Amino acid sequence: MNAFALKYGNQSITLAQSKQLIGVKLRQNKTDAQAAVQRTLPESSWKSEGILGGFRLVSICDRALDADQALDQIRRDESVLVGTHVFELSEGRGIFVPTGELFVGFKLGTSAELKEKVIREFGLKIKDARGREGFFVAVTPQSPNPIKVAMNLQQRPFVSIAQPDLASKGVIKVLRLSSDGLSAAQWHRRSIGFQRNPRVEFLCGAERKISD
């Protein structure tokens, strides 16, 4: 089982990739992820575990079918926007579904060229910005899993924060990225002091630029 050590807010957690649980989200205007699963997986091989963070959770109960194989099949359905692994804490303390968004904060003085290189390296798309150093980004089909992206970015000496947005269910208290760019603990504002919607001066080839 793949395990990932991650700094998350003021905590250090280790998330293991679930062997049974996966998450499915449909494209806009599609309403029933369960129907997409029914079309792609044998009826006796799975069961629905409800909704978490906009994802239909599916438990794979056929020993001949693992989570990777199930995701490969589900992602082929044209109605499916995202098929993702689900991650677990040890001893059943909680499960996490990465929504596909991350907050990345660079250390002061990091060059625009280096920021651009990192964004391109992981195939990320800029959604919003905070000052010149902080960015809300989303993974694309060219990106690794958001958990892997965050873990790799946290190893870079010029990155101050790399936190994935995780929908969670369990007993651990976690931080979430909200629509106004603040977590429940408002850690970006308190620690770095980002301002909303500054001009992004790099990524001339990116799909979207943020301007005043």
Tab-separated table of C-alpha atoms in Angstrom:
chain	number	residue	atom	x	y	z
A	1	MET	CA	0.000	0.000	0.000
A	2	ASN	CA	1.379	3.387	-0.992
A	3	ALA	CA	1.877	5.750	1.957
A	4	PHE	CA	2.557	9.480	1.826
A	5	ALA	CA	3.982	11.609	4.642
A	6	LEU	CA	2.464	15.063	4.425
A	7	LYS	CA	2.549	18.316	6.354
A	8	TYR	CA	-1.060	19.415	6.656
A	9	GLY	CA	-1.661	22.716	8.407
A	10	ASN	CA	0.211	22.444	11.689
A	11	GLN	CA	0.140	18.642	11.625
A	12	SER	CA	2.193	15.874	10.117
A	13	ILE	CA	0.085	13.011	8.824
A	14	THR	CA	0.711	9.820	6.880
A	15	LEU	CA	-1.925	8.922	4.334
A	16	ALA	CA	-2.190	5.464	2.813
A	17	GLN	CA	-3.789	4.905	-0.560
A	18	SER	CA	-6.890	2.785	-0.054
A	19	LYS	CA	-6.952	-0.580	-1.789
A	20	GLN	CA	-10.750	-0.652	-1.854
A	21	LEU	CA	-12.197	2.869	-1.847
A	22	ILE	CA	-12.275	5.174	-4.864
A	23	GLY	CA	-14.035	8.477	-5.582
A	24	VAL	CA	-15.989	9.438	-8.701
A	25	LYS	CA	-17.145	12.909	-9.806
A	26	LEU	CA	-19.111	13.593	-12.969
A	27	ARG	CA	-18.862	16.373	-15.508
A	28	GLN	CA	-21.050	19.446	-15.224
A	29	ASN	CA	-24.772	18.787	-15.771
A	30	LYS	CA	-24.328	15.074	-15.112
A	31	THR	CA	-26.156	14.043	-11.974
A	32	ASP	CA	-25.649	10.393	-11.088
A	33	ALA	CA	-22.139	9.055	-10.588
A	34	GLN	CA	-23.583	5.760	-9.420
A	35	ALA	CA	-25.031	5.198	-12.899
A	36	ALA	CA	-21.580	5.720	-14.418
A	37	VAL	CA	-20.143	3.110	-12.062
A	38	GLN	CA	-22.939	0.702	-12.973
A	39	ARG	CA	-22.093	1.078	-16.643
A	40	THR	CA	-18.418	0.300	-16.162
A	41	LEU	CA	-18.087	-2.205	-13.302
A	42	PRO	CA	-19.772	-5.583	-12.761
A	43	GLU	CA	-22.733	-5.228	-10.400
A	44	SER	CA	-21.368	-7.601	-7.775
A	45	SER	CA	-17.909	-5.997	-7.699
A	46	TRP	CA	-18.720	-2.745	-5.869
A	47	LYS	CA	-21.030	-0.955	-3.480
A	48	SER	CA	-21.778	2.716	-2.882
A	49	GLU	CA	-20.459	4.299	0.316
A	50	GLY	CA	-22.206	7.667	-0.045
A	51	ILE	CA	-20.988	11.146	-1.010
A	52	LEU	CA	-17.936	13.012	0.295
A	53	GLY	CA	-16.778	16.368	-1.046
A	54	GLY	CA	-18.882	16.000	-4.176
A	55	PHE	CA	-17.439	12.568	-4.935
A	56	ARG	CA	-19.390	9.313	-4.964
A	57	LEU	CA	-17.415	6.923	-2.770
A	58	VAL	CA	-17.275	3.388	-4.110
A	59	SER	CA	-15.946	0.336	-2.305
A	60	ILE	CA	-14.478	-2.390	-4.510
A	61	CYS	CA	-15.512	-5.746	-3.033
A	62	ASP	CA	-14.290	-8.105	-5.752
A	63	ARG	CA	-10.855	-9.515	-4.954
A	64	ALA	CA	-10.182	-9.922	-8.663
A	65	LEU	CA	-10.540	-6.153	-9.163
A	66	ASP	CA	-8.314	-3.615	-7.398
A	67	ALA	CA	-8.773	0.142	-7.074
A	68	ASP	CA	-6.372	0.942	-9.926
A	69	GLN	CA	-8.200	-1.362	-12.336
A	70	ALA	CA	-11.580	0.021	-11.280
A	71	LEU	CA	-10.413	3.606	-11.809
A	72	ASP	CA	-9.016	2.777	-15.246
A	73	GLN	CA	-12.424	1.460	-16.290
A	74	ILE	CA	-14.475	4.256	-14.725
A	75	ARG	CA	-12.346	7.017	-16.235
A	76	ARG	CA	-13.242	5.768	-19.711
A	77	ASP	CA	-16.884	6.709	-19.187
A	78	GLU	CA	-17.507	10.019	-20.983
A	79	SER	CA	-19.644	11.373	-18.135
A	80	VAL	CA	-16.831	11.054	-15.573
A	81	LEU	CA	-14.795	14.174	-14.827
A	82	VAL	CA	-12.545	12.753	-12.100
A	83	GLY	CA	-11.833	9.298	-10.797
A	84	THR	CA	-9.548	9.406	-7.779
A	85	HIS	CA	-7.948	7.252	-5.161
A	86	VAL	CA	-9.156	7.684	-1.600
A	87	PHE	CA	-6.600	8.019	1.186
A	88	GLU	CA	-6.805	6.711	4.739
A	89	LEU	CA	-5.285	7.372	8.126
A	90	SER	CA	-4.116	4.398	10.142
A	91	GLU	CA	-6.446	2.515	12.472
A	92	GLY	CA	-9.572	3.781	10.775
A	93	ARG	CA	-9.139	7.349	12.057
A	94	GLY	CA	-10.325	9.009	8.884
A	95	ILE	CA	-10.553	8.985	5.094
A	96	PHE	CA	-9.657	11.745	2.639
A	97	VAL	CA	-10.628	12.538	-0.928
A	98	PRO	CA	-8.389	15.061	-2.758
A	99	THR	CA	-10.626	17.564	-4.544
A	100	GLY	CA	-7.946	18.363	-7.124
A	101	GLU	CA	-7.073	21.821	-5.772
A	102	LEU	CA	-4.002	22.910	-3.824
A	103	PHE	CA	-2.653	26.040	-2.203
A	104	VAL	CA	1.029	26.662	-2.927
A	105	GLY	CA	3.028	29.410	-1.234
A	106	PHE	CA	6.553	30.282	-2.367
A	107	LYS	CA	9.176	31.830	-0.143
A	108	LEU	CA	9.813	35.532	-0.570
A	109	GLY	CA	12.337	36.213	-3.305
A	110	THR	CA	11.521	33.126	-5.390
A	111	SER	CA	11.920	34.122	-9.016
A	112	ALA	CA	8.996	34.157	-11.433
A	113	GLU	CA	10.962	31.759	-13.640
A	114	LEU	CA	11.276	29.203	-10.849
A	115	LYS	CA	7.580	29.470	-9.986
A	116	GLU	CA	6.706	28.977	-13.635
A	117	LYS	CA	8.987	25.956	-13.882
A	118	VAL	CA	7.320	24.263	-10.912
A	119	ILE	CA	3.788	24.969	-12.132
A	120	ARG	CA	4.673	23.505	-15.511
A	121	GLU	CA	6.549	20.540	-14.033
A	122	PHE	CA	3.435	19.272	-12.270
A	123	GLY	CA	0.995	20.244	-15.024
A	124	LEU	CA	-0.928	22.605	-12.747
A	125	LYS	CA	-3.460	25.273	-13.680
A	126	ILE	CA	-3.591	28.570	-11.773
A	127	LYS	CA	-7.068	29.379	-10.467
A	128	ASP	CA	-6.353	32.355	-8.211
A	129	ALA	CA	-3.504	34.122	-6.463
A	130	ARG	CA	-2.597	35.712	-3.146
A	131	GLY	CA	0.073	38.380	-3.426
A	132	ARG	CA	3.048	37.508	-5.568
A	133	GLU	CA	3.943	34.359	-3.639
A	134	GLY	CA	0.741	32.354	-3.105
A	135	PHE	CA	-1.393	30.511	-5.659
A	136	PHE	CA	-4.479	28.369	-5.705
A	137	VAL	CA	-3.923	25.751	-8.380
A	138	ALA	CA	-5.739	22.741	-9.772
A	139	VAL	CA	-4.400	19.523	-11.178
A	140	THR	CA	-4.984	18.686	-14.838
A	141	PRO	CA	-4.965	15.347	-16.688
A	142	GLN	CA	-1.194	15.820	-17.019
A	143	SER	CA	-0.690	16.116	-13.239
A	144	PRO	CA	0.144	13.458	-10.680
A	145	ASN	CA	-2.331	12.849	-7.863
A	146	PRO	CA	-2.722	16.018	-5.701
A	147	ILE	CA	-1.304	14.182	-2.685
A	148	LYS	CA	1.847	13.337	-4.624
A	149	VAL	CA	2.088	16.897	-5.942
A	150	ALA	CA	1.868	18.351	-2.424
A	151	MET	CA	4.365	15.878	-1.010
A	152	ASN	CA	6.881	16.667	-3.747
A	153	LEU	CA	6.427	20.421	-3.442
A	154	GLN	CA	6.943	20.260	0.322
A	155	GLN	CA	10.453	18.951	-0.369
A	156	ARG	CA	11.393	22.014	-2.426
A	157	PRO	CA	13.463	24.524	-0.397
A	158	PHE	CA	11.783	27.530	-2.047
A	159	VAL	CA	8.214	26.373	-1.223
A	160	SER	CA	6.834	27.555	2.118
A	161	ILE	CA	3.431	25.832	1.907
A	162	ALA	CA	1.937	23.138	-0.289
A	163	GLN	CA	-1.421	21.945	0.972
A	164	PRO	CA	-3.994	19.917	-0.953
A	165	ASP	CA	-7.685	20.532	-0.448
A	166	LEU	CA	-9.031	17.353	1.130
A	167	ALA	CA	-12.618	16.387	1.785
A	168	SER	CA	-12.452	14.379	4.992
A	169	LYS	CA	-14.464	12.021	7.132
A	170	GLY	CA	-13.161	10.881	10.491
A	171	VAL	CA	-12.022	11.996	13.901
A	172	ILE	CA	-8.939	14.033	12.978
A	173	LYS	CA	-9.397	17.809	12.805
A	174	VAL	CA	-8.182	19.048	9.440
A	175	LEU	CA	-8.003	22.299	7.497
A	176	ARG	CA	-9.994	22.991	4.351
A	177	LEU	CA	-9.465	25.491	1.582
A	178	SER	CA	-12.558	27.667	1.287
A	179	SER	CA	-13.964	29.694	-1.594
A	180	ASP	CA	-12.536	32.948	-0.250
A	181	GLY	CA	-9.080	31.439	0.018
A	182	LEU	CA	-8.997	30.923	3.790
A	183	SER	CA	-8.980	27.688	5.735
A	184	ALA	CA	-10.897	27.188	8.930
A	185	ALA	CA	-7.828	28.399	10.817
A	186	GLN	CA	-7.089	31.180	8.267
A	187	TRP	CA	-3.504	29.995	8.127
A	188	HIS	CA	-2.547	31.621	4.834
A	189	ARG	CA	-3.618	35.076	5.996
A	190	ARG	CA	-2.116	34.740	9.453
A	191	SER	CA	1.250	33.405	8.395
A	192	ILE	CA	1.863	35.145	5.077
A	193	GLY	CA	-0.743	37.865	4.562
A	194	PHE	CA	-1.909	37.256	1.007
A	195	GLN	CA	-4.054	39.793	-0.825
A	196	ARG	CA	-6.766	38.774	-3.261
A	197	ASN	CA	-6.425	38.861	-7.056
A	198	PRO	CA	-3.001	40.382	-7.662
A	199	ARG	CA	-1.471	40.303	-11.081
A	200	VAL	CA	0.303	37.113	-12.066
A	201	GLU	CA	3.388	38.071	-14.006
A	202	PHE	CA	4.491	34.684	-15.288
A	203	LEU	CA	3.094	31.636	-17.045
A	204	CYS	CA	2.495	33.397	-20.326
A	205	GLY	CA	1.409	30.072	-21.767
A	206	ALA	CA	-0.967	29.145	-18.958
A	207	GLU	CA	-4.658	28.681	-19.632
A	208	ARG	CA	-5.625	31.511	-17.289
A	209	LYS	CA	-3.943	34.612	-15.916
A	210	ILE	CA	-5.130	36.512	-12.879
A	211	SER	CA	-5.175	40.316	-13.139
A	212	ASP	CA	-6.377	43.209	-11.039
